[in-house]
PDB file of C-alpha atoms and ligand atoms in Angstrom:
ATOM      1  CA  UNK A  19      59.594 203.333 268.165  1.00  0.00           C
ATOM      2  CA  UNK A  20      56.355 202.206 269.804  1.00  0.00           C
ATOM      3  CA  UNK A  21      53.352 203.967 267.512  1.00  0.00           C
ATOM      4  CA  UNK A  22      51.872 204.906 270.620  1.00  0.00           C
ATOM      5  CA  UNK A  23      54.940 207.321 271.545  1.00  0.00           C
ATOM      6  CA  UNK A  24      55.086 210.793 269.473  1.00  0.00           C
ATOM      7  CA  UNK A  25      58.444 212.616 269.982  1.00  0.00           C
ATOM      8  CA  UNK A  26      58.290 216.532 269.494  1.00  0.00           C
ATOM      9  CA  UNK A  27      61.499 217.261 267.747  1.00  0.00           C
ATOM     10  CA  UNK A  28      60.614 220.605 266.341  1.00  0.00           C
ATOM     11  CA  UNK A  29      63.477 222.568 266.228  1.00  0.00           C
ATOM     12  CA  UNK A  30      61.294 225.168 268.132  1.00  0.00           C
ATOM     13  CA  UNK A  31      60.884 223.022 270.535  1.00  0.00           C
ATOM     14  CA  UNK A  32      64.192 221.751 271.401  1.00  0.00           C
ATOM     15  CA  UNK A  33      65.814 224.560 271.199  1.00  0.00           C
ATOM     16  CA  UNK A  34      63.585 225.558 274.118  1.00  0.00           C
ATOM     17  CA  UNK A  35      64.259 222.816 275.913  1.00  0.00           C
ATOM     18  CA  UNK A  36      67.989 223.220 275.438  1.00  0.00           C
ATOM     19  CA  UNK A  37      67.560 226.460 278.133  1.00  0.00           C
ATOM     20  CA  UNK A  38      65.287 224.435 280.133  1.00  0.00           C
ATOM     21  CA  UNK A  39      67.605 222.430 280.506  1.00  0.00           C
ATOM     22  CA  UNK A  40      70.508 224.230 281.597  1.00  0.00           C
ATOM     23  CA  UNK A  41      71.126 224.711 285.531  1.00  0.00           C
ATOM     24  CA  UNK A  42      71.814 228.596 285.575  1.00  0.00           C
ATOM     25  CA  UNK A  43      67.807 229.030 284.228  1.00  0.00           C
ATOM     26  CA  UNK A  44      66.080 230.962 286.449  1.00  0.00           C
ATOM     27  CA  UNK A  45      62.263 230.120 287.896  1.00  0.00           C
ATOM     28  CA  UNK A  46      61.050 233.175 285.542  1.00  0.00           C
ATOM     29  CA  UNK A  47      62.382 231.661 282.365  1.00  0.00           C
ATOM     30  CA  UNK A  48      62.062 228.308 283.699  1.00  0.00           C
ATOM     31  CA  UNK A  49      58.178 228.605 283.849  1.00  0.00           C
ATOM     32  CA  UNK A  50      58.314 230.832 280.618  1.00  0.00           C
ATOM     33  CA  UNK A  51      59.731 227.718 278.356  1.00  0.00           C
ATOM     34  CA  UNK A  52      57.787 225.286 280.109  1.00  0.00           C
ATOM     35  CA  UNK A  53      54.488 227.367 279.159  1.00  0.00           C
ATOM     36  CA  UNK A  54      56.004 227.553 275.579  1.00  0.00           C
ATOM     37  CA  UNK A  55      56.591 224.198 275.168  1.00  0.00           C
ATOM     38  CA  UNK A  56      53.542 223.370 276.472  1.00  0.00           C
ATOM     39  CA  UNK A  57      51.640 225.656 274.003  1.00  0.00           C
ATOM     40  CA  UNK A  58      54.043 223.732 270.675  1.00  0.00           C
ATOM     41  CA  UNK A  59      53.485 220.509 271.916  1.00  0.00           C
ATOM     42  CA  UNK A  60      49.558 220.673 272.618  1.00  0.00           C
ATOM     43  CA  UNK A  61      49.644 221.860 268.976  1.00  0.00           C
ATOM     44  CA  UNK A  62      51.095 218.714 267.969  1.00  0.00           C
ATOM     45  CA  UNK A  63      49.330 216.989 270.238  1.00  0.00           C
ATOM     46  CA  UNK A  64      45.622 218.400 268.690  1.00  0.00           C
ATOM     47  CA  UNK A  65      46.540 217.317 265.057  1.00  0.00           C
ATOM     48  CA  UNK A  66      44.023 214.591 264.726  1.00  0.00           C
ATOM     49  CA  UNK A  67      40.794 216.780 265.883  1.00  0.00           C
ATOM     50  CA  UNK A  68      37.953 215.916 263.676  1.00  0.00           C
ATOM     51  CA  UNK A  69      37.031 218.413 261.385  1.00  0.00           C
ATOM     52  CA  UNK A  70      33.213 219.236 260.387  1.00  0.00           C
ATOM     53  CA  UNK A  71      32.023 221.998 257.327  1.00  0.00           C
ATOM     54  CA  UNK A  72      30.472 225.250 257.980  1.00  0.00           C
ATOM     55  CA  UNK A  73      28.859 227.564 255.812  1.00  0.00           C
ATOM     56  CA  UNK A  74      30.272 231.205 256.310  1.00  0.00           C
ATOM     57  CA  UNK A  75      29.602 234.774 254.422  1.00  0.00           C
ATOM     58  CA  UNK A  76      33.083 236.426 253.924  1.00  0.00           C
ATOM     59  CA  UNK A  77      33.327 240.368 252.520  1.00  0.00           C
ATOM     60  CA  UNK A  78      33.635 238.473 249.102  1.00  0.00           C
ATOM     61  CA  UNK A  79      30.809 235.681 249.352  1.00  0.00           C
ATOM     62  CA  UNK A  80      29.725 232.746 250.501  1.00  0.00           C
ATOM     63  CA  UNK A  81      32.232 229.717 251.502  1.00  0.00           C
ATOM     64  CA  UNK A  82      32.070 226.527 252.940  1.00  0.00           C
ATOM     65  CA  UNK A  83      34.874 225.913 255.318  1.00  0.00           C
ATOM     66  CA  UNK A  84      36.164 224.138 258.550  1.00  0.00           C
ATOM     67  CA  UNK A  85      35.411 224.142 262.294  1.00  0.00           C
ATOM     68  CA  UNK A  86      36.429 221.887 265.019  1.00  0.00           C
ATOM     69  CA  UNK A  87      33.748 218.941 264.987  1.00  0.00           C
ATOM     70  CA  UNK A  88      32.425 219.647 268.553  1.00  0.00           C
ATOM     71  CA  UNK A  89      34.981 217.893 270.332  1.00  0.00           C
ATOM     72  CA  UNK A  90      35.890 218.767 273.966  1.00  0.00           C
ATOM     73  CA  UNK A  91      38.809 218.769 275.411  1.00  0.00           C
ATOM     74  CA  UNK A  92      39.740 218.551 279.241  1.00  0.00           C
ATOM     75  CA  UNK A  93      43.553 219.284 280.590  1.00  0.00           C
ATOM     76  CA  UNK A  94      44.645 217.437 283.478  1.00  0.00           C
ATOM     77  CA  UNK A  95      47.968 219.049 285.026  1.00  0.00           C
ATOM     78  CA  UNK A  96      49.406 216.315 287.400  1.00  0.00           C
ATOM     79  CA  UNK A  97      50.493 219.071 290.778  1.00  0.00           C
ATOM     80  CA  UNK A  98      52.275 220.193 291.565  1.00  0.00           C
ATOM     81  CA  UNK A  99      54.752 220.495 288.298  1.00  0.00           C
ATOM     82  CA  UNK A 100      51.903 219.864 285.501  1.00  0.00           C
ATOM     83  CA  UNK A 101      50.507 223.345 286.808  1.00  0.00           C
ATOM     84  CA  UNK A 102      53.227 224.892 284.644  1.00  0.00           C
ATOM     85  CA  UNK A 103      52.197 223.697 281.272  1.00  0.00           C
ATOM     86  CA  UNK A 104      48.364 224.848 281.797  1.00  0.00           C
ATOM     87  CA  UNK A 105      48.759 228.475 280.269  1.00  0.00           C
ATOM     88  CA  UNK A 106      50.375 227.477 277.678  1.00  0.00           C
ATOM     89  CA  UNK A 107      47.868 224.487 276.655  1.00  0.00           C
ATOM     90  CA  UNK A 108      44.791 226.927 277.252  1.00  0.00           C
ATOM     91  CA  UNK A 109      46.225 229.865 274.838  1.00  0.00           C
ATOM     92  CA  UNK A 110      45.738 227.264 272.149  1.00  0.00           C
ATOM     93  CA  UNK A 111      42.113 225.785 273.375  1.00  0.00           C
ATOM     94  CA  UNK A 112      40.540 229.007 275.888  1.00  0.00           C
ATOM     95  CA  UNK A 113      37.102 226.635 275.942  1.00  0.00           C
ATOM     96  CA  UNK A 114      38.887 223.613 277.032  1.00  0.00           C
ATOM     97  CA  UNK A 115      37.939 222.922 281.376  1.00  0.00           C
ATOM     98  CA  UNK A 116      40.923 221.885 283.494  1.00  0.00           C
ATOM     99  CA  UNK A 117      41.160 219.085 286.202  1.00  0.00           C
ATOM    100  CA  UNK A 118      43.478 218.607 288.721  1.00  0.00           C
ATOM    101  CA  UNK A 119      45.301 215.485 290.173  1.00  0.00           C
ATOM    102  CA  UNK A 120      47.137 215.580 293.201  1.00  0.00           C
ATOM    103  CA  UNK A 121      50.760 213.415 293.458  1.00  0.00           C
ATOM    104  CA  UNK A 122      53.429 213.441 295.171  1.00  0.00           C
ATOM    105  CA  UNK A 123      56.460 211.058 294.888  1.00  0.00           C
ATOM    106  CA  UNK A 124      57.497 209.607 298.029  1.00  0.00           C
ATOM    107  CA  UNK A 125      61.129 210.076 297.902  1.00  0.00           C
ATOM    108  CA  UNK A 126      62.196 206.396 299.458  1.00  0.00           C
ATOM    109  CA  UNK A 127      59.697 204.511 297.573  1.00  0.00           C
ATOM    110  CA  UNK A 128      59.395 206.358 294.439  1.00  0.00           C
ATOM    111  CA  UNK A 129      56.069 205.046 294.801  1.00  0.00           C
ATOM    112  CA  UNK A 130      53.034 208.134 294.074  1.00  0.00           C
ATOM    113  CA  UNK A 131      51.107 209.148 296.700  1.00  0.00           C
ATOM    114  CA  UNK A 132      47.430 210.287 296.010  1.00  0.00           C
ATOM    115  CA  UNK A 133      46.517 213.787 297.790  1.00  0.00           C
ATOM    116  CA  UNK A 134      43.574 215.040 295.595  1.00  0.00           C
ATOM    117  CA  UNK A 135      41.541 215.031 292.582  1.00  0.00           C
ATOM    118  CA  UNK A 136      38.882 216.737 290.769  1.00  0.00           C
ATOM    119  CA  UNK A 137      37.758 216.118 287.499  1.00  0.00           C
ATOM    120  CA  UNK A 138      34.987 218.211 285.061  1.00  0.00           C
ATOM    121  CA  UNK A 139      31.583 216.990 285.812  1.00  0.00           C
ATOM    122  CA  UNK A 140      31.234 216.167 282.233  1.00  0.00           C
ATOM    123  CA  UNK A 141      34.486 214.114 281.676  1.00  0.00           C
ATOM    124  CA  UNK A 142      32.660 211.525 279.935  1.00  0.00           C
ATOM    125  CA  UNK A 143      32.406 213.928 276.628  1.00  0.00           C
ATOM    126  CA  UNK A 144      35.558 215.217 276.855  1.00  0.00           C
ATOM    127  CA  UNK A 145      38.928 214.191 275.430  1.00  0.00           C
ATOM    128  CA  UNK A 146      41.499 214.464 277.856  1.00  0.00           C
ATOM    129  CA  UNK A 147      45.069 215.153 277.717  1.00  0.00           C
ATOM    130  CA  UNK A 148      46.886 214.750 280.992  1.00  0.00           C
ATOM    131  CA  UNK A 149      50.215 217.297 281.635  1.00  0.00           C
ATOM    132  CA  UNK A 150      53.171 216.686 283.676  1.00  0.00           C
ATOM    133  CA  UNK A 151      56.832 217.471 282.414  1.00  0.00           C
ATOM    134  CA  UNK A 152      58.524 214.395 284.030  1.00  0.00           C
ATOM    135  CA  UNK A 153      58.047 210.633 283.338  1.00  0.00           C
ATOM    136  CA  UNK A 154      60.503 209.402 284.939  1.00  0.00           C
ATOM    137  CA  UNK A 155      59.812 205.594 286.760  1.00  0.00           C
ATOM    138  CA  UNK A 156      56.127 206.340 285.485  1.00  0.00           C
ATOM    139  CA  UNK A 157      54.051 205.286 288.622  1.00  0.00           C
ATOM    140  CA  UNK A 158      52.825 209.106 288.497  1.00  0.00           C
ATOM    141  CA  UNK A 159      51.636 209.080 285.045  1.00  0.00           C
ATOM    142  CA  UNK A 160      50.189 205.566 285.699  1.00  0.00           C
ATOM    143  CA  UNK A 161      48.197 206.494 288.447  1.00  0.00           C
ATOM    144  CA  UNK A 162      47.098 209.447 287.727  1.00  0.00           C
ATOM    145  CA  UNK A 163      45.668 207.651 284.260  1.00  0.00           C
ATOM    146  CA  UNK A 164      43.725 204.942 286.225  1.00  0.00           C
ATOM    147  CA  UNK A 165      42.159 207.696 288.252  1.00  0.00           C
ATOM    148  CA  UNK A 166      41.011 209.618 284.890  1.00  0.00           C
ATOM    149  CA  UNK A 167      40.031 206.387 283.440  1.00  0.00           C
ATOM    150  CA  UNK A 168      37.004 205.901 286.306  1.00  0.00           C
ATOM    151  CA  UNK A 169      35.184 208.675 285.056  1.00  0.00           C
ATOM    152  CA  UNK A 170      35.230 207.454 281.785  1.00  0.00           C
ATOM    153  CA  UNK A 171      36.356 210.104 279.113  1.00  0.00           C
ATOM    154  CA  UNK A 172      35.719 209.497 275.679  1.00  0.00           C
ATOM    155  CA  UNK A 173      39.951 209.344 275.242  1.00  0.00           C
ATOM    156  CA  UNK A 174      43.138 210.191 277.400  1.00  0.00           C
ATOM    157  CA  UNK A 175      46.535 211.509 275.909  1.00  0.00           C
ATOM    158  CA  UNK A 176      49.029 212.172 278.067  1.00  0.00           C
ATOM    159  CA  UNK A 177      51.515 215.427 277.531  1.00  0.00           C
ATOM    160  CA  UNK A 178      54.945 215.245 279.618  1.00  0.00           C
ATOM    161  CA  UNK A 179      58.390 217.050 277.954  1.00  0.00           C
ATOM    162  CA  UNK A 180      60.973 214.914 279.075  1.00  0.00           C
ATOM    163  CA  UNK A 181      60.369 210.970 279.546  1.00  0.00           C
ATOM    164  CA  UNK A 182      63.120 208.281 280.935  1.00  0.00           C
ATOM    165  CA  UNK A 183      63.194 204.976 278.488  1.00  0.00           C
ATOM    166  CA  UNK A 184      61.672 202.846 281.966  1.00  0.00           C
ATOM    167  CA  UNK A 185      58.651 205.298 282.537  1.00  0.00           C
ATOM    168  CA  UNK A 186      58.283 204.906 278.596  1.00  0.00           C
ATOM    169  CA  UNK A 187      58.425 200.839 279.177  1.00  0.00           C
ATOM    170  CA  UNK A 188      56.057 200.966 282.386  1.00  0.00           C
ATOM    171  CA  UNK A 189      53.226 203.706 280.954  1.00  0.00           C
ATOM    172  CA  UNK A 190      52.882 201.689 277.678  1.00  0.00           C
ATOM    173  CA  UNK A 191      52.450 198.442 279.555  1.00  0.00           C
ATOM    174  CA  UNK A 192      50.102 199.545 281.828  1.00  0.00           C
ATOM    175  CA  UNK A 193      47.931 201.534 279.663  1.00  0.00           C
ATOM    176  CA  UNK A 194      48.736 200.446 275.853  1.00  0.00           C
ATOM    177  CA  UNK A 195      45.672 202.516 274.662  1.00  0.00           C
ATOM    178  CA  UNK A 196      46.474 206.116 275.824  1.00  0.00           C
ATOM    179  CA  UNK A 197      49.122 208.062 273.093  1.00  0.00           C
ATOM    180  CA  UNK A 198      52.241 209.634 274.981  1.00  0.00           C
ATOM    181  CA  UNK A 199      53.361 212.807 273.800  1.00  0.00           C
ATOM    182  CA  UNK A 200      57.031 213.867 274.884  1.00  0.00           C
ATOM    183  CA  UNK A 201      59.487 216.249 273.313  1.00  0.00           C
ATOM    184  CA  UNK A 202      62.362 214.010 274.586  1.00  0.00           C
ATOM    185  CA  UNK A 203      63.733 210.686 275.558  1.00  0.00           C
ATOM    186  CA  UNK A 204      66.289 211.061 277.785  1.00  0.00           C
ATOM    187  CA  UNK A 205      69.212 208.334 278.657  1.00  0.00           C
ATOM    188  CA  UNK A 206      67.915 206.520 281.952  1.00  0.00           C
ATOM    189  CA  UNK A 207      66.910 207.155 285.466  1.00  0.00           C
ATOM    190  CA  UNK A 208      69.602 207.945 288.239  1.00  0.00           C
ATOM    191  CA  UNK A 209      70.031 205.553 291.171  1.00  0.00           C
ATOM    192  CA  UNK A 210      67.161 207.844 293.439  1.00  0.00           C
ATOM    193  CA  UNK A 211      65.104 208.091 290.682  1.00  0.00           C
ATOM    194  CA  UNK A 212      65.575 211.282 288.480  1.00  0.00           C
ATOM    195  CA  UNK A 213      65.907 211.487 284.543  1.00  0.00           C
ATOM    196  CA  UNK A 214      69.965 211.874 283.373  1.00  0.00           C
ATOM    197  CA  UNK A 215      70.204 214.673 281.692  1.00  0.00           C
ATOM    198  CA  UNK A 216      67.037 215.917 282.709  1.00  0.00           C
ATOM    199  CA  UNK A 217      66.566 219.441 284.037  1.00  0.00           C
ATOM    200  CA  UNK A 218      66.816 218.401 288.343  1.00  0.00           C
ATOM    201  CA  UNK A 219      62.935 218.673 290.132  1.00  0.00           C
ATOM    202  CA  UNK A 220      60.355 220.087 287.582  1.00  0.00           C
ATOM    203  CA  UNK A 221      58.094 221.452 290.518  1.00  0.00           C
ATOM    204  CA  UNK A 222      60.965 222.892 292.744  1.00  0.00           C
ATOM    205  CA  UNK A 223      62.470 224.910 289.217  1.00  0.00           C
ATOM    206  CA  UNK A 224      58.893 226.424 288.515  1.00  0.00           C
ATOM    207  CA  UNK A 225      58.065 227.428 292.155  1.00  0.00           C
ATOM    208  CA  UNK A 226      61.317 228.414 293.215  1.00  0.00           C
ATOM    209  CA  UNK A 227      61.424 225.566 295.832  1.00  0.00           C
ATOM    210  CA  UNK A 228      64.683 224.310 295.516  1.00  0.00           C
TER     211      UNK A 228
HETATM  212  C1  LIG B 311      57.493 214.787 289.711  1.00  0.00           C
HETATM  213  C2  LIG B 311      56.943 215.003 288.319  1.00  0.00           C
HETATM  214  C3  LIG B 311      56.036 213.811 288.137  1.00  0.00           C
HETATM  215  C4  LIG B 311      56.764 212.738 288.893  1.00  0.00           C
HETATM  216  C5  LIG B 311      57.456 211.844 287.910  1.00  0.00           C
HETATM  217  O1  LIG B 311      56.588 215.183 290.669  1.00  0.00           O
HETATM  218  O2  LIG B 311      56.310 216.234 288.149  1.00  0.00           O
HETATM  219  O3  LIG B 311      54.728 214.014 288.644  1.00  0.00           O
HETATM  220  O4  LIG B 311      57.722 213.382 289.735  1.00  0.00           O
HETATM  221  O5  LIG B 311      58.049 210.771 288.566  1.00  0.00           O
HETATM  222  P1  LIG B 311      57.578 209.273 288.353  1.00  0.00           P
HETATM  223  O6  LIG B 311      57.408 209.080 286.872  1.00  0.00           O
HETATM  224  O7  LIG B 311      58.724 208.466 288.909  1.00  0.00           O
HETATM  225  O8  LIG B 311      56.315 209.040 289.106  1.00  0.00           O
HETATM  226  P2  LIG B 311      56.935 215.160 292.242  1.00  0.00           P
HETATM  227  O9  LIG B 311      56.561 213.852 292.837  1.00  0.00           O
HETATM  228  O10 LIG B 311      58.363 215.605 292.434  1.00  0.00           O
HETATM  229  O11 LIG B 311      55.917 216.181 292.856  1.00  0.00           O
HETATM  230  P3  LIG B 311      55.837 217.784 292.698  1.00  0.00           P
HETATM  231  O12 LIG B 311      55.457 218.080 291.276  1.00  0.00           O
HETATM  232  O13 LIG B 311      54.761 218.125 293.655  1.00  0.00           O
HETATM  233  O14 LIG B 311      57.168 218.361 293.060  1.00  0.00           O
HETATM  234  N1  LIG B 312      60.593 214.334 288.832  1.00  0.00           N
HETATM  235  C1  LIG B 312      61.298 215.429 288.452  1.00  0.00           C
HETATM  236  O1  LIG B 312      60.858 216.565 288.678  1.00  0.00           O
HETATM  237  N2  LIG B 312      62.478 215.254 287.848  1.00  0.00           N
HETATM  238  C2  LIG B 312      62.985 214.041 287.590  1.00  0.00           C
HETATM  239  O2  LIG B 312      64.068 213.943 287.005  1.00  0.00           O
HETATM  240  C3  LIG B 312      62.243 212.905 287.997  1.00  0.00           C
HETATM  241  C4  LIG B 312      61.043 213.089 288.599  1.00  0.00           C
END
């Protein structure tokens, strides 16, 4: 495996996936798990946050322990279907600020079309890890990581839960220094384009759209 690609096989997590999987889950759960996941992965995902001493008075004394070192972080849910994994990632980090990119697939091309962005004024101190739950051909993720990338943030990570081997090939090609974090690798894209097994159309299961 590439040592830029980190697969989340807690058992935790893929048993959650399992029902996020599975057809007959409705939008409820569906967003529920995706939340969840979310939430496990970004705590994976947050391992390697530098650590800095503090001196602290417990009931007992005084101790020298450990706080984050100052680092902040930015999430950047890819809409409409990155929206879903934004509660989850902000239980774990309240004080992190949240940008938005706007993409849509067009459905002949498979190419992504750009409707929006906004990014935290401040980008440019912040590490950033971008959220979608589908990498599928990758042009999304791709995209959406050049537009992050011209504001200049001090590092991008990007956060999806199921990726196809060809977005896998395509996002590590085109941006070799960004980390992917996925909970699974799925067996290949279909002939219009979505990940086999997969769970169907991320946004249309968490709005209901389908
Ligand atoms: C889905 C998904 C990703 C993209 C992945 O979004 O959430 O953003 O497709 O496909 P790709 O890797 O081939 O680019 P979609 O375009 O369906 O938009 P939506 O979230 O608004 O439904
Ligand atoms: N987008 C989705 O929501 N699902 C797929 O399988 C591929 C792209």
């Amino acid at each position: 495996m590439d040592n830029q690609v980190f697969v989340m096989d807690h058992p935790l997590i893929q048993h959650k996936l399992t029902f996020l999987r599975k057809k007959e889950t409705g939008s409820k759960e569906f967003r529920e798990l995706v939340s969840e996941i979310a939430m496990l992965m970004c705590y994976e995902a947050t391992r390697d946050l530098p650590l800095e001493d503090t001196e602290i008075e417990t009931p007992m004394g005084k101790a020298v322990t450990k706080v984050i070192a100052g680092r902040k972080l930015a999430f950047v849910p890819i809409l409409r279907a990155g929206l879903g994994m934004v509660e989850g990632v902000l239980t774990l980090v309240p004080a992190a600020k949240v940008g938005h990119i706007g993409l849509y697939r067009d459905h002949q091309t498979l190419q992504p079309v750009e409707y929006y962005h906004k990014l935290p004024q401040d980008i440019e101190q912040r590490d950033v890890i971008v959220l979608d739950p589908m990498l599928a051909t990758g042009g999304s993720a791709i995209d959406s990581v050049e537009i992050i990338k011209r504001s200049h943030p001090k590092s991008i990570k990007f956060m999806c839960i199921i990726a196809a081997p060809e977005g896998i090939e395509a996002f590590t090609k085109a941006h070799p220094d960004v980390q992917l974090y996925c909970a699974a690798i799925d067996e290949r894209l279909n002939d219009i384009g979505y990940i086999v097994p997969g769970l169907g159309d991320a946004g249309d299961r968490i709005f209901g759209t389908l």
